mmCIF file of C-alpha atoms in Angstrom:
data_model
loop_
_atom_site.group_PDB
_atom_site.id
_atom_site.type_symbol
_atom_site.label_atom_id
_atom_site.label_comp_id
_atom_site.label_asym_id
_atom_site.label_seq_id
_atom_site.Cartn_x
_atom_site.Cartn_y
_atom_site.Cartn_z
ATOM 1 C CA GLN A 1 -36.164 -17.826 7.959
ATOM 2 C CA SER A 2 -33.720 -16.211 10.406
ATOM 3 C CA ALA A 3 -34.530 -13.108 12.360
ATOM 4 C CA LEU A 4 -32.975 -9.602 10.840
ATOM 5 C CA THR A 5 -30.049 -8.494 12.905
ATOM 6 C CA GLN A 6 -30.509 -5.232 14.852
ATOM 7 C CA PRO A 7 -28.337 -3.795 17.588
ATOM 8 C CA ALA A 8 -29.613 -4.557 21.098
ATOM 9 C CA SER A 9 -29.432 -1.109 22.069
ATOM 10 C CA VAL A 10 -28.546 2.577 20.951
ATOM 11 C CA SER A 11 -28.706 5.865 22.911
ATOM 12 C CA GLY A 12 -28.374 9.601 22.220
ATOM 13 C CA SER A 13 -28.964 12.947 23.679
ATOM 14 C CA PRO A 14 -31.978 15.106 23.008
ATOM 15 C CA GLY A 15 -31.380 16.952 19.809
ATOM 16 C CA GLN A 16 -28.892 14.527 18.492
ATOM 17 C CA SER A 17 -29.273 11.989 15.663
ATOM 18 C CA ILE A 18 -29.063 8.098 15.784
ATOM 19 C CA THR A 19 -29.179 5.290 13.317
ATOM 20 C CA VAL A 20 -30.401 1.863 13.808
ATOM 21 C CA SER A 21 -29.271 -0.578 11.419
ATOM 22 C CA CYS A 22 -31.032 -3.880 10.287
ATOM 23 C CA THR A 23 -29.107 -6.520 8.506
ATOM 24 C CA GLY A 24 -30.535 -9.242 6.500
ATOM 25 C CA THR A 25 -29.754 -11.364 3.419
ATOM 26 C CA SER A 26 -30.219 -11.435 -0.338
ATOM 27 C CA SER A 27 -33.297 -13.259 0.228
ATOM 28 C CA ASP A 28 -35.084 -10.526 2.116
ATOM 29 C CA VAL A 29 -33.624 -7.050 2.543
ATOM 30 C CA GLY A 30 -31.303 -7.333 -0.179
ATOM 31 C CA SER A 31 -34.067 -8.402 -2.694
ATOM 32 C CA TYR A 32 -36.834 -6.035 -2.013
ATOM 33 C CA ASN A 33 -37.152 -2.537 -1.066
ATOM 34 C CA LEU A 34 -39.881 -3.602 1.300
ATOM 35 C CA VAL A 35 -38.432 -2.904 4.716
ATOM 36 C CA SER A 36 -40.701 -1.301 7.397
ATOM 37 C CA TRP A 37 -39.991 -0.036 10.761
ATOM 38 C CA TYR A 38 -42.140 -0.123 13.860
ATOM 39 C CA GLN A 39 -41.905 1.968 17.119
ATOM 40 C CA GLN A 40 -43.166 0.141 20.314
ATOM 41 C CA HIS A 41 -43.576 1.857 23.644
ATOM 42 C CA PRO A 42 -43.873 -0.367 26.644
ATOM 43 C CA HIS A 43 -47.043 -2.534 26.959
ATOM 44 C CA LYS A 44 -48.320 -0.954 23.717
ATOM 45 C CA ALA A 45 -48.852 -2.317 20.112
ATOM 46 C CA PRO A 46 -46.413 -1.471 17.418
ATOM 47 C CA LYS A 47 -46.722 1.753 15.371
ATOM 48 C CA LEU A 48 -45.721 1.916 11.783
ATOM 49 C CA MET A 49 -43.034 4.565 11.250
ATOM 50 C CA ILE A 50 -41.312 3.890 7.885
ATOM 51 C CA TYR A 51 -42.587 1.530 5.095
ATOM 52 C CA GLU A 52 -41.155 0.561 1.578
ATOM 53 C CA GLY A 53 -37.829 1.473 2.928
ATOM 54 C CA SER A 54 -38.031 5.409 3.267
ATOM 55 C CA LYS A 55 -41.866 6.416 3.046
ATOM 56 C CA ARG A 56 -43.346 7.912 6.033
ATOM 57 C CA PRO A 57 -47.028 7.386 6.916
ATOM 58 C CA SER A 58 -49.114 10.552 7.249
ATOM 59 C CA GLY A 59 -48.730 11.759 10.835
ATOM 60 C CA VAL A 60 -45.144 10.498 11.452
ATOM 61 C CA SER A 61 -42.531 13.115 12.028
ATOM 62 C CA ASN A 62 -40.110 13.981 9.286
ATOM 63 C CA ARG A 63 -37.382 13.275 11.939
ATOM 64 C CA PHE A 64 -37.837 9.827 10.958
ATOM 65 C CA SER A 65 -36.036 8.517 7.784
ATOM 66 C CA GLY A 66 -35.207 5.332 6.339
ATOM 67 C CA SER A 67 -32.685 4.015 3.787
ATOM 68 C CA LYS A 68 -31.081 0.810 2.470
ATOM 69 C CA SER A 69 -27.776 -0.311 1.124
ATOM 70 C CA GLY A 70 -27.258 -3.764 -0.125
ATOM 71 C CA ASN A 71 -28.573 -6.231 2.703
ATOM 72 C CA THR A 72 -28.731 -3.514 5.374
ATOM 73 C CA ALA A 73 -31.669 -1.153 6.094
ATOM 74 C CA SER A 74 -31.383 1.880 8.427
ATOM 75 C CA LEU A 75 -33.528 4.053 10.564
ATOM 76 C CA THR A 76 -32.348 7.412 11.354
ATOM 77 C CA ILE A 77 -34.034 9.728 13.865
ATOM 78 C CA SER A 78 -32.790 13.218 13.933
ATOM 79 C CA GLY A 79 -33.643 15.945 16.594
ATOM 80 C CA LEU A 80 -34.106 13.239 19.267
ATOM 81 C CA GLN A 81 -36.973 13.797 21.642
ATOM 82 C CA ALA A 82 -37.705 12.188 24.953
ATOM 83 C CA GLU A 83 -40.763 10.629 23.539
ATOM 84 C CA ASP A 84 -38.628 8.761 21.073
ATOM 85 C CA GLU A 85 -37.557 6.463 23.677
ATOM 86 C CA ALA A 86 -39.034 3.091 22.663
ATOM 87 C CA ASP A 87 -38.070 -0.275 20.983
ATOM 88 C CA TYR A 88 -37.751 -0.238 17.225
ATOM 89 C CA TYR A 89 -38.219 -3.146 14.960
ATOM 90 C CA CYS A 90 -37.426 -3.467 11.469
ATOM 91 C CA CYS A 91 -39.385 -5.937 9.216
ATOM 92 C CA SER A 92 -38.732 -7.055 5.526
ATOM 93 C CA TYR A 93 -41.026 -9.081 3.222
ATOM 94 C CA ALA A 94 -38.943 -12.231 2.261
ATOM 95 C CA ASN A 95 -39.475 -14.738 -0.649
ATOM 96 C CA THR A 96 -42.483 -16.952 -0.891
ATOM 97 C CA ASP A 97 -44.949 -14.643 0.929
ATOM 98 C CA THR A 98 -43.422 -14.462 4.365
ATOM 99 C CA TRP A 99 -42.268 -11.644 6.561
ATOM 100 C CA VAL A 100 -39.304 -11.481 9.063
ATOM 101 C CA PHE A 101 -38.772 -9.165 11.794
ATOM 102 C CA GLY A 102 -35.536 -7.836 13.432
ATOM 103 C CA GLY A 103 -34.692 -8.792 16.995
ATOM 104 C CA GLY A 104 -35.511 -5.096 17.958
ATOM 105 C CA THR A 105 -33.348 -2.233 19.400
ATOM 106 C CA LYS A 106 -33.851 -0.355 22.503
ATOM 107 C CA LEU A 107 -33.523 3.462 22.159
ATOM 108 C CA THR A 108 -32.614 5.324 25.259
ATOM 109 C CA VAL A 109 -32.563 9.242 25.137
ATOM 110 C CA LEU A 110 -30.069 10.214 27.853
ATOM 111 C CA GLN B 1 -60.859 5.280 11.483
ATOM 112 C CA VAL B 2 -59.386 1.656 11.269
ATOM 113 C CA GLN B 3 -59.682 -0.284 14.390
ATOM 114 C CA LEU B 4 -58.706 -3.863 15.061
ATOM 115 C CA VAL B 5 -60.096 -5.147 18.350
ATOM 116 C CA GLN B 6 -58.865 -8.384 19.750
ATOM 117 C CA SER B 7 -60.384 -10.907 22.382
ATOM 118 C CA GLY B 8 -59.285 -11.078 25.972
ATOM 119 C CA ALA B 9 -56.622 -12.595 27.741
ATOM 120 C CA GLU B 10 -56.485 -16.453 28.070
ATOM 121 C CA VAL B 11 -55.050 -18.993 30.382
ATOM 122 C CA LYS B 12 -54.675 -22.466 28.948
ATOM 123 C CA LYS B 13 -53.005 -25.631 30.177
ATOM 124 C CA PRO B 14 -50.216 -27.219 28.108
ATOM 125 C CA GLY B 15 -51.408 -29.339 25.394
ATOM 126 C CA ALA B 16 -54.528 -27.327 25.029
ATOM 127 C CA SER B 17 -55.734 -24.877 22.184
ATOM 128 C CA VAL B 18 -56.451 -21.164 22.131
ATOM 129 C CA LYS B 19 -58.389 -19.268 19.530
ATOM 130 C CA VAL B 20 -57.866 -15.585 19.441
ATOM 131 C CA SER B 21 -60.294 -13.280 17.620
ATOM 132 C CA CYS B 22 -59.653 -9.712 15.860
ATOM 133 C CA LYS B 23 -62.648 -7.685 14.780
ATOM 134 C CA ALA B 24 -61.997 -5.083 12.174
ATOM 135 C CA SER B 25 -63.789 -1.907 11.694
ATOM 136 C CA GLY B 26 -63.554 1.334 9.769
ATOM 137 C CA TYR B 27 -62.491 -0.248 6.418
ATOM 138 C CA THR B 28 -63.503 -2.892 3.948
ATOM 139 C CA PHE B 29 -62.670 -6.192 5.801
ATOM 140 C CA THR B 30 -62.005 -8.017 2.494
ATOM 141 C CA GLY B 31 -59.712 -5.509 0.986
ATOM 142 C CA TYR B 32 -56.669 -6.190 3.200
ATOM 143 C CA TYR B 33 -54.524 -9.167 4.440
ATOM 144 C CA LEU B 34 -54.697 -9.793 8.092
ATOM 145 C CA HIS B 35 -51.407 -11.068 9.733
ATOM 146 C CA TRP B 36 -50.815 -12.426 13.027
ATOM 147 C CA VAL B 37 -47.642 -11.454 15.035
ATOM 148 C CA ARG B 38 -46.493 -12.564 18.365
ATOM 149 C CA GLN B 39 -44.107 -11.365 21.119
ATOM 150 C CA ALA B 40 -42.800 -13.200 24.000
ATOM 151 C CA PRO B 41 -42.385 -11.093 27.247
ATOM 152 C CA GLY B 42 -39.422 -8.816 26.904
ATOM 153 C CA GLN B 43 -38.623 -10.214 23.540
ATOM 154 C CA GLY B 44 -38.956 -9.285 19.855
ATOM 155 C CA LEU B 45 -41.665 -9.554 17.287
ATOM 156 C CA GLU B 46 -42.361 -12.788 15.424
ATOM 157 C CA TRP B 47 -44.468 -13.134 12.222
ATOM 158 C CA MET B 48 -46.664 -16.063 12.432
ATOM 159 C CA GLY B 49 -48.641 -15.914 9.056
ATOM 160 C CA ARG B 50 -51.519 -14.265 7.333
ATOM 161 C CA ILE B 51 -54.846 -14.749 6.005
ATOM 162 C CA SER B 52 -56.640 -13.215 2.900
ATOM 163 C CA PRO B 53 -60.102 -12.114 4.310
ATOM 164 C CA ASN B 54 -61.275 -12.148 0.687
ATOM 165 C CA SER B 55 -60.441 -15.638 -0.413
ATOM 166 C CA GLY B 56 -59.601 -17.322 2.961
ATOM 167 C CA GLY B 57 -56.221 -18.364 1.633
ATOM 168 C CA THR B 58 -53.526 -18.625 4.333
ATOM 169 C CA LYS B 59 -49.699 -18.503 4.547
ATOM 170 C CA TYR B 60 -47.990 -19.647 7.583
ATOM 171 C CA ALA B 61 -44.502 -19.278 9.000
ATOM 172 C CA GLN B 62 -42.755 -22.705 8.692
ATOM 173 C CA LYS B 63 -42.200 -22.673 12.452
ATOM 174 C CA PHE B 64 -46.031 -22.872 13.167
ATOM 175 C CA GLN B 65 -46.926 -25.078 10.138
ATOM 176 C CA GLY B 66 -49.302 -27.729 11.475
ATOM 177 C CA ARG B 67 -50.046 -26.215 14.666
ATOM 178 C CA VAL B 68 -51.694 -22.878 13.693
ATOM 179 C CA THR B 69 -54.930 -22.288 11.736
ATOM 180 C CA MET B 70 -56.110 -18.778 10.730
ATOM 181 C CA THR B 71 -59.752 -18.229 9.601
ATOM 182 C CA ARG B 72 -62.065 -15.467 9.117
ATOM 183 C CA ASP B 73 -65.842 -14.634 9.191
ATOM 184 C CA THR B 74 -66.625 -12.106 6.660
ATOM 185 C CA SER B 75 -70.092 -11.522 7.960
ATOM 186 C CA ILE B 76 -68.779 -9.993 11.026
ATOM 187 C CA SER B 77 -65.492 -8.728 9.935
ATOM 188 C CA THR B 78 -63.510 -10.911 12.258
ATOM 189 C CA ALA B 79 -60.540 -12.976 11.908
ATOM 190 C CA TYR B 80 -59.242 -15.792 14.076
ATOM 191 C CA MET B 81 -55.813 -17.401 14.930
ATOM 192 C CA GLU B 82 -56.110 -20.965 16.768
ATOM 193 C CA LEU B 83 -52.911 -22.395 17.951
ATOM 194 C CA ASN B 84 -52.783 -25.901 19.091
ATOM 195 C CA ARG B 85 -50.709 -28.248 21.394
ATOM 196 C CA LEU B 86 -49.736 -25.243 23.463
ATOM 197 C CA ARG B 87 -46.457 -25.147 25.285
ATOM 198 C CA SER B 88 -44.993 -23.030 28.042
ATOM 199 C CA ASP B 89 -43.194 -20.994 25.499
ATOM 200 C CA ASP B 90 -46.338 -20.020 23.820
ATOM 201 C CA THR B 91 -46.924 -17.787 26.737
ATOM 202 C CA VAL B 92 -46.825 -14.425 24.629
ATOM 203 C CA VAL B 93 -48.891 -11.656 23.472
ATOM 204 C CA TYR B 94 -50.556 -12.219 20.127
ATOM 205 C CA PHE B 95 -51.239 -9.331 17.827
ATOM 206 C CA CYS B 96 -53.275 -8.978 14.712
ATOM 207 C CA ALA B 97 -52.173 -6.514 12.154
ATOM 208 C CA ARG B 98 -53.615 -5.102 8.820
ATOM 209 C CA GLY B 99 -51.512 -5.618 5.910
ATOM 210 C CA ASP B 100 -51.432 -2.700 3.425
ATOM 211 C CA SER B 101 -49.328 -4.040 0.497
ATOM 212 C CA TYR B 102 -46.062 -5.214 2.111
ATOM 213 C CA TYR B 103 -46.361 -3.460 5.628
ATOM 214 C CA PHE B 104 -48.551 -3.466 8.700
ATOM 215 C CA ASP B 105 -50.228 -0.195 8.921
ATOM 216 C CA SER B 106 -52.728 -0.842 12.011
ATOM 217 C CA TRP B 107 -52.439 -3.360 14.900
ATOM 218 C CA GLY B 108 -54.666 -4.647 17.392
ATOM 219 C CA GLN B 109 -54.182 -4.092 21.176
ATOM 220 C CA GLY B 110 -52.737 -7.537 21.641
ATOM 221 C CA THR B 111 -54.076 -10.696 23.635
ATOM 222 C CA LEU B 112 -52.054 -12.130 26.265
ATOM 223 C CA VAL B 113 -52.066 -15.860 26.299
ATOM 224 C CA THR B 114 -50.646 -17.691 29.426
ATOM 225 C CA VAL B 115 -49.897 -21.446 29.174
ATOM 226 C CA SER B 116 -49.433 -22.957 32.772
ATOM 227 C CA SER B 117 -50.272 -26.116 34.508
#
């Protein structure tokens, strides 16, 4: 199972919006609406931000949203804040009871 | 509240084995899968496999088949991940994570395993 493809880095200024893409195949992202997104600050454990493509867990800001089109899922962060600076990972359920992560995207808030 | 507390850092020699534990609290241990995810220094996350604490059934990523064993002890709500024949590229942080349906909603703090001669 190959890793999902994410851009290595994205950046934006406070208040702006950014989108992180996550491209897979018809065996994972394209087959299921089961993409989740995780935020990871340095030396910390990942934190769930989006699940099942577009759902937010309790306590996650509504500035975070998710979507999917074909084999590509996207995470959008609106109204960028300094504390959003982190690494973001997508993850998809793949066939035969396995999961696959993306390579991660470093978000810099300028 | 849900908590996953992992065992401490380990230093191992190449060829040795390591067993990392993950103690769960704040929920019914047998009600959720427990996944193991690892992360090399400065690198991305990699799914290793999962165990059903209820049945003990496991599913491993192909990359780790034959080298990893995931077990659990329901009496103490603890899951274990043992990796054999350690190599230098197994020097990573290992995380356990609770699986709620098809996503990971709670994570352990991570365990650094260093493989060095």
